[in-house]
Amino acid sequence: MKQVPIIDLHTAAKMVNEGDTLLQGGFGMTGNPVHLMHALAEIGTKNLTFIGNNTGEAGLGGGRLLRNGQLKKMIGSFFTSNPDAVKAAQTGQVEYELLPQGTLAEAIRAGGAGIGGFYTPTSAGTLIAEGRETKIIDDVEQVFIKGIRGNVAFIRAWRADTAGNLQYRMTENNFNKAMATAADLVIAEVEEIVPVGEIAPEFVHTQGCFVDYLVEAKITLEDLGSSASVSTSKKVDESRMNMAKRALAELKKGDVVNLGIGIPTLVADLITDAHGIILHTENGMLGVGPVPTDGGGAMDYPVNAGKIPVTALKGSSYFDSTDSFAMIRGGHVDTAIMGGLEVDEFANLANWAVPGKPLLGVGGAMDLAKGAKRLIITMTHSNPDGSSKIVPKCVLPLTASDVVDLVITDLAVFSFDEGKLTLIEIMPGSSLAEVRAKTSAKFIEKLKY
């Protein structure tokens, strides 16, 4: 049986050369090879192209390399969670490229599988697709994405055996499995190394043939950043909770449902076993339960797409990011509920960018908007300046075109009956007159009293 060399952090970090493309596993700080990243920060190797879902957090993981000036380019899905990354990108300090989360995961999987690229409907008609080849396949516009490979991959697993077989824990799989296949040199940071044979074959998630070196390093609470614990003192105003309750009323028993960050996450707190709803989170979990009540964090619990620790219901399962987005794009998610910045008369959605604002990341929104069977948007009816978010035509960068099925705001509920924006319900505390006054889009009224 193969014997994979076990090395120390410093030796591993020295294997990254100036100018290399570095793949880094993890979703936020969960499943993040933080010790390898910090060792690389100590060495100071520069001019690196960093590829990961996000650039760690401020001063943690990839965020430490960024502060050190070691990165020349970042390729990822969601940089907003690290203010340093947003500032570096928007000021031109570091080059950057944004890809939808599912597209990024699939590009890495393709690169690791020896596939040159693929077409996807995700991001078609958006800023992300500008400059890329497009093609109409089965009457659907699709965008060509090239496969991604790196010189070195730093990944994180829970256990490894001496043959290099890896086992991931809970939602720590995420990007790690795909990245283990897509680099010339793969170094796995693990919590524990055991003799070969101690990981049963059915529990091997990444096979030893993909792994070149092992490093043993223990995770601490400090390594987990914002996912280290969860607050039990969440306060929610009545109007936001009313939107969550109204969204819940749209779900049916047996539905597979994905909840975006913000108002949609409140729906999870309302779901009981009696509802029979199966929550999906794009970082690799089906069967998401409520947040833990003991204040515990990602050391003991899985995390959701908002990087918030959650519990696992009976029958839950874990998987990697490529499988997660295959579920989404393949039409296996019944309903997606996500936030919005604008929805227009043509069922178009904008929810990922505002020019001039410190937002930089599309996450899984584009994949979900295109792939879910039904899309519900929950958002406040108006911007802080009083302007309407339900508009004649979106002016903010589009997430997807002709995808919205229902809009729930603090004032009203709109559907798209026969392609027409239609007011169907007034929310508690509002009135028809207020909805008319605060909605700039034209709409039909079919109120259900």
mmCIF file of C-alpha atoms in Angstrom, residues 208-412:
data_model
loop_
_atom_site.group_PDB
_atom_site.id
_atom_site.type_symbol
_atom_site.label_atom_id
_atom_site.label_comp_id
_atom_site.label_asym_id
_atom_site.label_seq_id
_atom_site.Cartn_x
_atom_site.Cartn_y
_atom_site.Cartn_z
ATOM 1 C CA GLY A 208 -4.923 8.320 -1.435
ATOM 2 C CA CYS A 209 -3.893 8.448 -5.098
ATOM 3 C CA PHE A 210 -4.758 12.165 -5.095
ATOM 4 C CA VAL A 211 -2.701 13.100 -2.023
ATOM 5 C CA ASP A 212 1.049 13.784 -2.066
ATOM 6 C CA TYR A 213 1.768 14.896 1.508
ATOM 7 C CA LEU A 214 0.080 14.915 4.910
ATOM 8 C CA VAL A 215 0.388 17.448 7.727
ATOM 9 C CA GLU A 216 -1.204 16.917 11.132
ATOM 10 C CA ALA A 217 -2.573 20.088 12.765
ATOM 11 C CA LYS A 218 -5.306 20.547 15.369
ATOM 12 C CA ILE A 219 -8.154 23.021 14.873
ATOM 13 C CA THR A 220 -8.927 25.468 17.678
ATOM 14 C CA LEU A 221 -11.864 27.815 18.176
ATOM 15 C CA GLU A 222 -9.703 30.743 17.085
ATOM 16 C CA ASP A 223 -9.100 29.032 13.733
ATOM 17 C CA LEU A 224 -12.844 28.989 12.984
ATOM 18 C CA GLY A 225 -13.343 32.754 12.937
ATOM 19 C CA SER A 226 -16.980 33.825 12.815
ATOM 20 C CA SER A 227 -18.183 30.193 12.824
ATOM 21 C CA ALA A 228 -16.587 29.476 16.208
ATOM 22 C CA SER A 229 -19.904 29.885 18.031
ATOM 23 C CA VAL A 230 -23.464 31.033 17.506
ATOM 24 C CA SER A 231 -25.329 33.664 19.477
ATOM 25 C CA THR A 232 -28.534 32.558 21.194
ATOM 26 C CA SER A 233 -29.849 36.115 21.583
ATOM 27 C CA LYS A 234 -31.079 36.785 18.049
ATOM 28 C CA LYS A 235 -33.685 39.570 17.887
ATOM 29 C CA VAL A 236 -35.890 39.872 14.824
ATOM 30 C CA ASP A 237 -38.320 42.671 14.078
ATOM 31 C CA GLU A 238 -41.950 41.797 13.397
ATOM 32 C CA SER A 239 -42.015 42.764 9.723
ATOM 33 C CA ARG A 240 -39.077 40.502 8.860
ATOM 34 C CA MET A 241 -40.626 37.617 10.766
ATOM 35 C CA ASN A 242 -43.925 38.176 8.938
ATOM 36 C CA MET A 243 -42.080 37.789 5.633
ATOM 37 C CA ALA A 244 -40.500 34.552 6.846
ATOM 38 C CA LYS A 245 -43.882 33.205 7.967
ATOM 39 C CA ARG A 246 -45.446 34.104 4.615
ATOM 40 C CA ALA A 247 -42.615 32.337 2.762
ATOM 41 C CA LEU A 248 -43.075 29.241 4.914
ATOM 42 C CA ALA A 249 -46.744 29.138 3.880
ATOM 43 C CA GLU A 250 -45.589 28.548 0.280
ATOM 44 C CA LEU A 251 -43.729 25.341 1.126
ATOM 45 C CA LYS A 252 -45.179 21.839 0.947
ATOM 46 C CA LYS A 253 -44.379 18.686 2.857
ATOM 47 C CA GLY A 254 -41.512 16.835 1.223
ATOM 48 C CA ASP A 255 -40.133 19.936 -0.536
ATOM 49 C CA VAL A 256 -36.372 20.294 -0.833
ATOM 50 C CA VAL A 257 -35.751 23.964 -0.041
ATOM 51 C CA ASN A 258 -32.667 26.173 -0.156
ATOM 52 C CA LEU A 259 -32.599 29.292 2.035
ATOM 53 C CA GLY A 260 -30.392 32.248 1.178
ATOM 54 C CA ILE A 261 -28.753 34.491 3.761
ATOM 55 C CA GLY A 262 -30.670 37.298 5.469
ATOM 56 C CA ILE A 263 -34.455 37.156 5.820
ATOM 57 C CA PRO A 264 -34.705 33.658 4.241
ATOM 58 C CA THR A 265 -32.668 32.122 7.077
ATOM 59 C CA LEU A 266 -35.485 33.073 9.474
ATOM 60 C CA VAL A 267 -37.668 30.465 7.762
ATOM 61 C CA ALA A 268 -35.449 27.737 9.212
ATOM 62 C CA ASP A 269 -36.351 28.823 12.740
ATOM 63 C CA LEU A 270 -40.060 28.328 11.966
ATOM 64 C CA ILE A 271 -39.848 24.858 10.440
ATOM 65 C CA THR A 272 -40.867 21.937 12.645
ATOM 66 C CA ASP A 273 -40.794 18.183 12.071
ATOM 67 C CA ALA A 274 -44.493 18.375 11.208
ATOM 68 C CA HIS A 275 -43.749 20.528 8.146
ATOM 69 C CA GLY A 276 -41.713 17.707 6.585
ATOM 70 C CA ILE A 277 -39.515 20.175 4.696
ATOM 71 C CA ILE A 278 -35.942 19.195 3.765
ATOM 72 C CA LEU A 279 -33.521 22.107 3.910
ATOM 73 C CA HIS A 280 -30.572 22.149 1.521
ATOM 74 C CA THR A 281 -27.476 24.292 1.977
ATOM 75 C CA GLU A 282 -25.147 24.766 -0.969
ATOM 76 C CA ASN A 283 -21.967 24.129 1.022
ATOM 77 C CA GLY A 284 -22.917 20.457 1.283
ATOM 78 C CA MET A 285 -25.793 19.395 3.511
ATOM 79 C CA LEU A 286 -29.327 18.080 3.106
ATOM 80 C CA GLY A 287 -31.529 18.008 6.211
ATOM 81 C CA VAL A 288 -30.503 21.228 7.962
ATOM 82 C CA GLY A 289 -31.939 21.755 11.449
ATOM 83 C CA PRO A 290 -32.197 24.865 13.637
ATOM 84 C CA VAL A 291 -29.202 26.608 15.181
ATOM 85 C CA PRO A 292 -27.828 24.843 18.263
ATOM 86 C CA THR A 293 -29.187 26.057 21.579
ATOM 87 C CA ASP A 294 -26.033 25.382 23.560
ATOM 88 C CA GLY A 295 -23.998 28.156 21.929
ATOM 89 C CA GLY A 296 -21.739 25.613 20.207
ATOM 90 C CA GLY A 297 -20.025 26.326 16.912
ATOM 91 C CA ALA A 298 -18.358 24.677 13.943
ATOM 92 C CA MET A 299 -16.127 22.578 16.185
ATOM 93 C CA ASP A 300 -19.173 20.486 17.046
ATOM 94 C CA TYR A 301 -21.802 21.297 14.398
ATOM 95 C CA PRO A 302 -22.134 21.675 10.635
ATOM 96 C CA VAL A 303 -22.551 25.162 9.178
ATOM 97 C CA ASN A 304 -25.026 26.551 6.649
ATOM 98 C CA ALA A 305 -24.365 28.803 3.658
ATOM 99 C CA GLY A 306 -24.310 31.826 5.969
ATOM 100 C CA LYS A 307 -21.415 30.110 7.829
ATOM 101 C CA ILE A 308 -23.710 29.804 10.855
ATOM 102 C CA PRO A 309 -23.544 26.602 12.925
ATOM 103 C CA VAL A 310 -26.711 24.492 12.605
ATOM 104 C CA THR A 311 -27.961 21.103 13.770
ATOM 105 C CA ALA A 312 -28.558 18.011 11.648
ATOM 106 C CA LEU A 313 -31.995 16.408 11.512
ATOM 107 C CA LYS A 314 -32.585 12.656 11.340
ATOM 108 C CA GLY A 315 -31.831 11.440 7.827
ATOM 109 C CA SER A 316 -29.441 14.312 7.065
ATOM 110 C CA SER A 317 -26.522 13.833 4.714
ATOM 111 C CA TYR A 318 -23.282 15.608 3.853
ATOM 112 C CA PHE A 319 -21.554 15.936 0.476
ATOM 113 C CA ASP A 320 -19.141 18.170 -1.379
ATOM 114 C CA SER A 321 -19.846 21.404 -3.246
ATOM 115 C CA THR A 322 -19.895 19.808 -6.700
ATOM 116 C CA ASP A 323 -22.634 17.360 -5.690
ATOM 117 C CA SER A 324 -24.513 20.176 -3.993
ATOM 118 C CA PHE A 325 -24.661 22.290 -7.130
ATOM 119 C CA ALA A 326 -25.441 19.270 -9.273
ATOM 120 C CA MET A 327 -28.566 18.972 -7.125
ATOM 121 C CA ILE A 328 -29.367 22.626 -7.806
ATOM 122 C CA ARG A 329 -28.631 22.776 -11.530
ATOM 123 C CA GLY A 330 -30.184 19.361 -12.070
ATOM 124 C CA GLY A 331 -33.568 20.561 -10.820
ATOM 125 C CA HIS A 332 -33.583 18.591 -7.562
ATOM 126 C CA VAL A 333 -34.256 21.665 -5.371
ATOM 127 C CA ASP A 334 -37.975 22.431 -5.331
ATOM 128 C CA THR A 335 -37.846 25.969 -3.979
ATOM 129 C CA ALA A 336 -35.157 28.562 -3.353
ATOM 130 C CA ILE A 337 -35.891 31.494 -1.064
ATOM 131 C CA MET A 338 -33.395 34.322 -1.316
ATOM 132 C CA GLY A 339 -33.047 38.022 -0.711
ATOM 133 C CA GLY A 340 -33.230 40.683 -3.370
ATOM 134 C CA LEU A 341 -32.051 44.188 -4.179
ATOM 135 C CA GLU A 342 -34.404 44.641 -7.154
ATOM 136 C CA VAL A 343 -37.124 42.658 -8.925
ATOM 137 C CA ASP A 344 -38.686 44.048 -12.063
ATOM 138 C CA GLU A 345 -41.827 43.649 -14.174
ATOM 139 C CA PHE A 346 -40.173 40.912 -16.254
ATOM 140 C CA ALA A 347 -39.374 38.609 -13.276
ATOM 141 C CA ASN A 348 -35.704 39.576 -13.443
ATOM 142 C CA LEU A 349 -33.647 39.544 -10.241
ATOM 143 C CA ALA A 350 -30.723 41.666 -9.064
ATOM 144 C CA ASN A 351 -29.314 40.712 -5.680
ATOM 145 C CA TRP A 352 -25.532 40.536 -5.698
ATOM 146 C CA ALA A 353 -23.929 43.891 -6.466
ATOM 147 C CA VAL A 354 -24.430 47.630 -6.006
ATOM 148 C CA PRO A 355 -21.903 49.825 -7.839
ATOM 149 C CA GLY A 356 -19.783 51.743 -5.358
ATOM 150 C CA LYS A 357 -20.828 49.654 -2.359
ATOM 151 C CA PRO A 358 -18.524 47.207 -0.512
ATOM 152 C CA LEU A 359 -20.176 44.114 -1.959
ATOM 153 C CA LEU A 360 -18.150 41.630 -3.947
ATOM 154 C CA GLY A 361 -19.508 38.166 -4.338
ATOM 155 C CA VAL A 362 -22.267 36.286 -6.051
ATOM 156 C CA GLY A 363 -22.094 33.051 -4.043
ATOM 157 C CA GLY A 364 -24.663 30.466 -5.088
ATOM 158 C CA ALA A 365 -27.396 32.944 -6.061
ATOM 159 C CA MET A 366 -27.001 32.650 -9.837
ATOM 160 C CA ASP A 367 -26.990 28.847 -9.728
ATOM 161 C CA LEU A 368 -30.075 28.749 -7.486
ATOM 162 C CA ALA A 369 -31.980 31.360 -9.468
ATOM 163 C CA LYS A 370 -31.543 29.313 -12.647
ATOM 164 C CA GLY A 371 -31.707 25.822 -11.177
ATOM 165 C CA ALA A 372 -34.439 25.798 -8.531
ATOM 166 C CA LYS A 373 -37.898 24.785 -9.724
ATOM 167 C CA ARG A 374 -39.438 27.788 -7.933
ATOM 168 C CA LEU A 375 -37.850 31.042 -6.774
ATOM 169 C CA ILE A 376 -39.263 33.169 -3.942
ATOM 170 C CA ILE A 377 -37.692 36.541 -3.138
ATOM 171 C CA THR A 378 -38.025 38.096 0.319
ATOM 172 C CA MET A 379 -36.922 41.717 0.712
ATOM 173 C CA THR A 380 -37.929 45.056 2.147
ATOM 174 C CA HIS A 381 -40.248 46.923 -0.199
ATOM 175 C CA SER A 382 -38.134 50.093 -0.284
ATOM 176 C CA ASN A 383 -34.515 51.180 -0.041
ATOM 177 C CA PRO A 384 -33.377 53.348 2.907
ATOM 178 C CA ASP A 385 -33.909 56.438 0.720
ATOM 179 C CA GLY A 386 -37.526 55.421 0.106
ATOM 180 C CA SER A 387 -37.064 54.315 -3.516
ATOM 181 C CA SER A 388 -38.854 51.164 -4.653
ATOM 182 C CA LYS A 389 -37.127 47.806 -4.988
ATOM 183 C CA ILE A 390 -39.910 46.562 -7.276
ATOM 184 C CA VAL A 391 -39.054 48.441 -10.420
ATOM 185 C CA PRO A 392 -40.033 48.676 -14.111
ATOM 186 C CA LYS A 393 -36.621 47.294 -15.115
ATOM 187 C CA CYS A 394 -33.633 46.306 -13.005
ATOM 188 C CA VAL A 395 -30.785 48.817 -13.126
ATOM 189 C CA LEU A 396 -28.494 46.944 -10.753
ATOM 190 C CA PRO A 397 -26.362 44.075 -12.120
ATOM 191 C CA LEU A 398 -28.593 41.109 -12.916
ATOM 192 C CA THR A 399 -28.471 37.801 -11.081
ATOM 193 C CA ALA A 400 -30.736 36.057 -13.591
ATOM 194 C CA SER A 401 -33.488 36.877 -16.097
ATOM 195 C CA ASP A 402 -37.121 35.733 -16.014
ATOM 196 C CA VAL A 403 -36.713 33.553 -12.919
ATOM 197 C CA VAL A 404 -38.789 35.050 -10.071
ATOM 198 C CA ASP A 405 -42.060 33.321 -9.180
ATOM 199 C CA LEU A 406 -43.074 35.177 -6.011
ATOM 200 C CA VAL A 407 -41.963 38.344 -4.211
ATOM 201 C CA ILE A 408 -42.695 38.826 -0.506
ATOM 202 C CA THR A 409 -41.968 42.244 0.993
ATOM 203 C CA ASP A 410 -42.850 43.874 4.278
ATOM 204 C CA LEU A 411 -45.783 45.524 2.481
ATOM 205 C CA ALA A 412 -47.126 43.054 -0.077
#
